[in-house]
PDB file of C-alpha atoms in Angstrom:
ATOM      1  CA  SER H1338      -5.825  20.099 -20.958  1.00 55.00           C
ATOM      2  CA  VAL H1339      -2.552  19.550 -19.124  1.00 57.00           C
ATOM      3  CA  HIS H1340      -0.889  18.145 -22.213  1.00 63.00           C
ATOM      4  CA  SER H1341      -2.425  20.586 -24.762  1.00 69.00           C
ATOM      5  CA  GLY H1342      -0.112  21.040 -27.601  1.00 88.00           C
ATOM      6  CA  LEU H1343       1.783  17.761 -27.100  1.00 89.00           C
ATOM      7  CA  LEU H1344      -0.985  15.684 -28.563  1.00 89.00           C
ATOM      8  CA  GLU H1345      -1.114  17.811 -31.715  1.00 89.00           C
ATOM      9  CA  TRP H1346       2.713  17.697 -31.830  1.00 89.00           C
ATOM     10  CA  PHE H1347       2.753  13.979 -31.609  1.00 89.00           C
ATOM     11  CA  SER H1348      -0.023  13.509 -34.199  1.00 89.00           C
ATOM     12  CA  ALA H1349       1.784  15.742 -36.653  1.00 89.00           C
ATOM     13  CA  GLY H1350       4.591  13.106 -36.677  1.00 88.00           C
ATOM     14  CA  GLU H1351       7.589  15.451 -37.176  1.00 85.00           C
ATOM     15  CA  TRP H1352       9.193  13.752 -34.225  1.00 84.00           C
ATOM     16  CA  ARG H1353       9.665  10.590 -36.245  1.00 84.00           C
ATOM     17  CA  ALA H1354      12.596  12.218 -38.124  1.00 84.00           C
ATOM     18  CA  GLY H1355      16.170  12.292 -36.888  1.00 78.00           C
ATOM     19  CA  HIS H1356      16.657  11.056 -33.323  1.00 79.00           C
ATOM     20  CA  ARG H1357      12.998   9.997 -33.064  1.00 81.00           C
ATOM     21  CA  PHE H1358      13.301   8.073 -29.772  1.00 84.00           C
ATOM     22  CA  HIS H1359      15.021  10.996 -28.193  1.00 83.00           C
ATOM     23  CA  HIS H1360      12.398  13.385 -29.438  1.00 83.00           C
ATOM     24  CA  LEU H1361       9.712  11.193 -28.011  1.00 88.00           C
ATOM     25  CA  SER H1362      11.382  10.769 -24.655  1.00 88.00           C
ATOM     26  CA  ASP H1363      11.982  14.555 -24.401  1.00 88.00           C
ATOM     27  CA  SER H1364       8.220  15.091 -24.935  1.00 90.00           C
ATOM     28  CA  MET H1365       7.285  12.314 -22.458  1.00 90.00           C
ATOM     29  CA  ARG H1366       9.498  13.703 -19.673  1.00 90.00           C
ATOM     30  CA  LEU H1367       7.807  17.108 -20.088  1.00 93.00           C
ATOM     31  CA  ALA H1368       4.270  15.536 -20.195  1.00 92.00           C
ATOM     32  CA  LEU H1369       4.982  13.560 -16.974  1.00 92.00           C
ATOM     33  CA  VAL H1370       6.447  16.532 -15.081  1.00 93.00           C
ATOM     34  CA  LEU H1371       3.629  18.827 -16.178  1.00 93.00           C
ATOM     35  CA  GLY H1372       0.833  16.373 -15.611  1.00 93.00           C
ATOM     36  CA  CYS H1373       1.968  14.500 -12.541  1.00 93.00           C
ATOM     37  CA  GLY H1374       4.574  16.679 -10.758  1.00 92.00           C
ATOM     38  CA  GLY H1375       7.278  14.859  -8.803  1.00 89.00           C
ATOM     39  CA  THR H1376      10.855  14.098  -9.689  1.00 88.00           C
ATOM     40  CA  TYR H1377      12.089  12.851 -13.088  1.00 89.00           C
ATOM     41  CA  LEU H1378      15.446  11.186 -13.408  1.00 87.00           C
ATOM     42  CA  ASP H1379      16.992   9.822 -16.527  1.00 86.00           C
ATOM     43  CA  THR H1380      17.388   6.127 -16.468  1.00 84.00           C
ATOM     44  CA  ASP H1381      21.204   6.430 -16.519  1.00 81.00           C
ATOM     45  CA  PHE H1382      21.150   8.666 -13.461  1.00 79.00           C
ATOM     46  CA  ILE H1383      22.708   6.871 -10.548  1.00 76.00           C
ATOM     47  CA  SER H1384      21.948   8.228  -7.010  1.00 73.00           C
ATOM     48  CA  VAL H1385      24.799   7.500  -4.614  1.00 72.00           C
ATOM     49  CA  ALA H1386      23.169   9.499  -1.867  1.00 69.00           C
ATOM     50  CA  PRO H1387      19.671  10.868  -1.073  1.00 70.00           C
ATOM     51  CA  ILE H1388      18.754  13.767  -3.387  1.00 69.00           C
ATOM     52  CA  PRO H1389      18.693  16.944  -1.275  1.00 66.00           C
ATOM     53  CA  ALA H1390      15.313  18.322  -0.357  1.00 68.00           C
ATOM     54  CA  MET H1391      13.788  20.556  -2.995  1.00 73.00           C
ATOM     55  CA  GLU H1392      12.738  24.100  -2.369  1.00 78.00           C
ATOM     56  CA  PRO H1393       9.046  24.120  -1.319  1.00 82.00           C
ATOM     57  CA  GLY H1394       6.832  25.015  -4.299  1.00 85.00           C
ATOM     58  CA  ALA H1395       9.819  25.435  -6.660  1.00 88.00           C
ATOM     59  CA  PHE H1396      10.578  23.797  -9.959  1.00 91.00           C
ATOM     60  CA  THR H1397      14.143  22.465  -9.473  1.00 89.00           C
ATOM     61  CA  LEU H1398      16.598  21.664 -12.203  1.00 87.00           C
ATOM     62  CA  GLY H1399      20.359  21.215 -12.254  1.00 82.00           C
ATOM     63  CA  PHE H1400      23.286  22.767 -14.080  1.00 77.00           C
ATOM     64  CA  GLU H1401      25.858  20.598 -15.746  1.00 73.00           C
ATOM     65  CA  ASP H1402      29.501  21.567 -16.024  1.00 66.00           C
ATOM     66  CA  ALA H1403      30.701  22.008 -19.577  1.00 61.00           C
ATOM     67  CA  ILE H1404      32.518  19.077 -21.111  1.00 59.00           C
ATOM     68  CA  ASP H1405      34.710  21.195 -23.332  1.00 56.00           C
ATOM     69  CA  GLY H1406      36.830  22.612 -20.576  1.00 56.00           C
ATOM     70  CA  THR H1407      35.188  26.051 -20.665  1.00 52.00           C
ATOM     71  CA  GLU H1408      33.311  27.686 -17.676  1.00 53.00           C
ATOM     72  CA  ASP H1409      30.019  27.407 -19.618  1.00 55.00           C
ATOM     73  CA  ARG H1410      27.232  25.482 -17.908  1.00 62.00           C
ATOM     74  CA  THR H1411      24.024  24.254 -19.340  1.00 75.00           C
ATOM     75  CA  MET H1412      20.754  23.478 -17.687  1.00 81.00           C
ATOM     76  CA  CYS H1413      20.263  19.782 -17.511  1.00 82.00           C
ATOM     77  CA  ASN H1414      17.075  17.983 -18.369  1.00 84.00           C
ATOM     78  CA  ALA H1415      18.188  14.640 -16.821  1.00 84.00           C
ATOM     79  CA  VAL H1416      16.865  15.788 -13.374  1.00 85.00           C
ATOM     80  CA  LEU H1417      13.669  17.775 -13.162  1.00 89.00           C
ATOM     81  CA  SER H1418      11.570  18.165  -9.957  1.00 89.00           C
ATOM     82  CA  THR H1419       8.380  19.959  -9.123  1.00 90.00           C
ATOM     83  CA  PRO H1420       6.154  19.592  -6.103  1.00 86.00           C
ATOM     84  CA  ARG H1421       2.867  19.598  -7.937  1.00 89.00           C
ATOM     85  CA  PRO H1422       1.353  19.040 -11.400  1.00 93.00           C
ATOM     86  CA  GLY H1423       0.809  22.077 -13.563  1.00 93.00           C
ATOM     87  CA  HIS H1424       3.795  24.162 -12.367  1.00 94.00           C
ATOM     88  CA  PRO H1425       4.080  27.288 -14.536  1.00 94.00           C
ATOM     89  CA  PHE H1426       7.654  26.540 -15.572  1.00 94.00           C
ATOM     90  CA  ALA H1427       6.638  22.990 -16.619  1.00 94.00           C
ATOM     91  CA  ARG H1428       3.851  24.583 -18.721  1.00 94.00           C
ATOM     92  CA  ALA H1429       6.473  26.994 -20.203  1.00 95.00           C
ATOM     93  CA  LEU H1430       8.674  24.040 -21.083  1.00 94.00           C
ATOM     94  CA  VAL H1431       5.920  22.207 -22.870  1.00 94.00           C
ATOM     95  CA  ASP H1432       4.862  25.382 -24.806  1.00 94.00           C
ATOM     96  CA  GLU H1433       8.469  26.099 -25.791  1.00 94.00           C
ATOM     97  CA  PHE H1434       8.912  22.519 -26.913  1.00 94.00           C
ATOM     98  CA  VAL H1435       5.853  22.484 -29.095  1.00 94.00           C
ATOM     99  CA  GLN H1436       6.508  25.917 -30.593  1.00 94.00           C
ATOM    100  CA  THR H1437      10.244  25.445 -31.325  1.00 93.00           C
ATOM    101  CA  PHE H1438      10.601  21.676 -31.943  1.00 92.00           C
ATOM    102  CA  ASP H1439      13.041  20.956 -34.771  1.00 91.00           C
ATOM    103  CA  ALA H1440      13.776  17.370 -35.613  1.00 88.00           C
ATOM    104  CA  ALA H1441      16.807  18.371 -37.642  1.00 87.00           C
ATOM    105  CA  ALA H1442      18.352  20.640 -35.029  1.00 85.00           C
ATOM    106  CA  ASN H1443      21.396  19.765 -33.038  1.00 81.00           C
ATOM    107  CA  PHE H1444      20.931  17.019 -30.401  1.00 73.00           C
ATOM    108  CA  GLY H1445      20.434  19.432 -27.483  1.00 82.00           C
ATOM    109  CA  TRP H1446      17.918  21.838 -29.048  1.00 88.00           C
ATOM    110  CA  ASN H1447      14.815  19.961 -27.956  1.00 88.00           C
ATOM    111  CA  GLY H1448      16.445  18.912 -24.594  1.00 85.00           C
ATOM    112  CA  PRO H1449      18.831  20.927 -22.448  1.00 84.00           C
ATOM    113  CA  GLN H1450      18.781  24.005 -24.690  1.00 87.00           C
ATOM    114  CA  LEU H1451      14.979  24.029 -24.408  1.00 90.00           C
ATOM    115  CA  LEU H1452      15.308  24.674 -20.611  1.00 90.00           C
ATOM    116  CA  GLY H1453      17.673  27.683 -21.313  1.00 87.00           C
ATOM    117  CA  ARG H1454      15.153  29.176 -23.821  1.00 90.00           C
ATOM    118  CA  ALA H1455      12.131  28.763 -21.495  1.00 92.00           C
ATOM    119  CA  TRP H1456      14.170  30.375 -18.667  1.00 87.00           C
ATOM    120  CA  ARG H1457      15.237  33.299 -20.817  1.00 88.00           C
ATOM    121  CA  ASP H1458      11.742  33.912 -22.207  1.00 91.00           C
ATOM    122  CA  ASN H1459       9.699  33.642 -19.085  1.00 90.00           C
ATOM    123  CA  GLU H1460      11.093  36.145 -16.636  1.00 91.00           C
ATOM    124  CA  GLN H1461       7.819  36.458 -14.752  1.00 92.00           C
ATOM    125  CA  ILE H1462       8.086  32.832 -13.476  1.00 90.00           C
ATOM    126  CA  ARG H1463      11.801  32.693 -12.719  1.00 88.00           C
ATOM    127  CA  GLU H1464      11.268  33.256  -8.988  1.00 88.00           C
ATOM    128  CA  SER H1465       9.553  29.824  -8.823  1.00 90.00           C
ATOM    129  CA  VAL H1466      12.553  28.039 -10.394  1.00 90.00           C
ATOM    130  CA  VAL H1467      15.646  26.810  -8.606  1.00 87.00           C
ATOM    131  CA  ARG H1468      18.708  26.181 -10.812  1.00 84.00           C
ATOM    132  CA  ALA H1469      20.818  24.002  -8.568  1.00 82.00           C
ATOM    133  CA  PRO H1470      24.623  23.914  -8.920  1.00 78.00           C
ATOM    134  CA  PRO H1471      26.229  20.774 -10.414  1.00 76.00           C
ATOM    135  CA  ALA H1472      27.208  19.396  -6.975  1.00 75.00           C
ATOM    136  CA  ARG H1473      23.511  19.156  -5.991  1.00 74.00           C
ATOM    137  CA  PHE H1474      22.944  16.268  -8.403  1.00 72.00           C
ATOM    138  CA  TYR H1475      26.399  15.409  -9.578  1.00 70.00           C
ATOM    139  CA  PRO H1476      28.568  15.275  -6.511  1.00 64.00           C
ATOM    140  CA  LEU H1477      31.318  13.064  -8.009  1.00 66.00           C
TER     141      LEU H1477
END
C-alpha cells in the first residue's frame, strides 16, 4: 500500500502526545505527497509570484536560511513537490517518519530534520531530489 506504515503509526496513537496536531499534520503531508504527488504548501505559505517550474521527474524541496544568524540551512518541509505519486524520496520520507517518530523530541525532529535524515540515509535516490536554494521559494 502507498501509505503502508502510516496506518499502523496512526493506530498506535503515539502521535497524540506532545504537539499532537503538528505530528498529525506532518504525517498527512507525507501521505498526500507520496499517495497523490503534486505540490504541498503549508497554509501559511504566501505565493507572491508563480512558483518556478520544478525539475521534470524530481522531488523538489527548499532550503531555509538559519534564523540564528549562522550560515546553517535546513531543508524545509513547508514546500514539497513531486511530479507523480510514489516518488522514491517520498517513500523514504514516510519510512523514516514511521521508523524514527518521537513525540517527545524537539519540534523539528518529525518535520524539517526528517528531510535531512532521509537525504543523508538514501544516497541511491539523491539524484532524483532537487534541494532548491531559499530564493526559489522565499524570495523576500
